[in-house]
């Protein structure tokens, strides 16, 4: 789900010419073979993705000497972004679970909403938590709470986790300060505040119908899905008092506050209200970056949730070390698979497949909002990253909206439509596809039938509603 760096410089990359039809055929064949290897032949996703990445690069005309460079660039960039978020998020989530904090929150949530509305409660909580924080990091921190509610109430795990996934998908895709819509708004000259308003106007109904109601319908098809033990059993220490409700809330909200701090001062600096040398602006760039914000929150959780309640015990240090090891060990495979997904996406990006499709769509004379949506869909399918899809589609459509004089609410609606297209049809070249699927214990086919379907439904419904806003504004 993260932004890949710009393509490798043309002068350093040897790329043989391939006709457009050949590039698209190679991409379709690569995805088909990849799914066959993983679903039917049961090849581990990490190995399958790397093998197909290399073969696709060779078939698409990338020079033999450059294949490894391209694959490693995609892998390392994705892992460099994801590993810190997943690592800190997994430890923070484990601390919340082991301390009994997840149980405290689950009890409070169920008292407020009732057991029958537990999926709605988790989905609403995820909406708020997803607003300023990346999907993968926020979801991993929420996961122990979802585990706890699912274990307590029983029934299929899918019933509790899929509505929460819908919330994270909608917020990550449509609303600034998430990178995709923010970048699209910037390159198209849209007012970010207006984009947020239109995104919420469009996104909340889309979340409720596609991210929540549709998720419940899909969940009923999986009546016996167990709660995964990826992060281990809670193994609560009954002799240690559970943390207070507000202590847990503080720990969970701390990274959100830090990220908002960064967003606020970045906005002020961009508008010229504060200078680049402003001390608070510089501090916000450090502590408000998502990895550092999660690191600070994790350190706070170590003290508040684990060390302080166990003061006086001589084994706290070694026990905490074991807890961190146990939290990190299961996510190593997920990080590798996610990185391999990024490598495959990078190969498809370097071959120019997405640009080939987008150029054809842009030349068809479609309404600007429809063309922007379809270009974003094309880039999403071709290379996997929602951020790259939204950013690139925004860049392609920027001259058109300027020429047509689209502005204000109408321009914000076009940005939201592009962002909506960027989350459709997630599949095996999307790092988020693997990360969420593995953390939920889904196999590849189940991930396609759940994560992909919900994300695509949210994308299309959000686009339709954005077009309504665009038509009314025009």
mmCIF file of C-alpha atoms in Angstrom, residues 65 101 107 122 209 319 386 454 468:
data_model
loop_
_atom_site.group_PDB
_atom_site.id
_atom_site.type_symbol
_atom_site.label_atom_id
_atom_site.label_comp_id
_atom_site.label_asym_id
_atom_site.label_seq_id
_atom_site.Cartn_x
_atom_site.Cartn_y
_atom_site.Cartn_z
ATOM 1 C CA UNK A 65 22.234 -7.323 -15.781
ATOM 2 C CA UNK A 101 -5.597 -3.964 27.811
ATOM 3 C CA UNK A 107 -15.353 -5.130 27.816
ATOM 4 C CA UNK A 122 -15.025 -2.678 15.935
ATOM 5 C CA UNK A 209 -22.772 -0.091 2.589
ATOM 6 C CA UNK A 319 10.357 -11.314 30.439
ATOM 7 C CA UNK A 386 -2.566 2.422 -4.152
ATOM 8 C CA UNK A 454 -14.611 -5.291 -0.181
ATOM 9 C CA UNK A 468 -22.739 12.710 -8.091
#
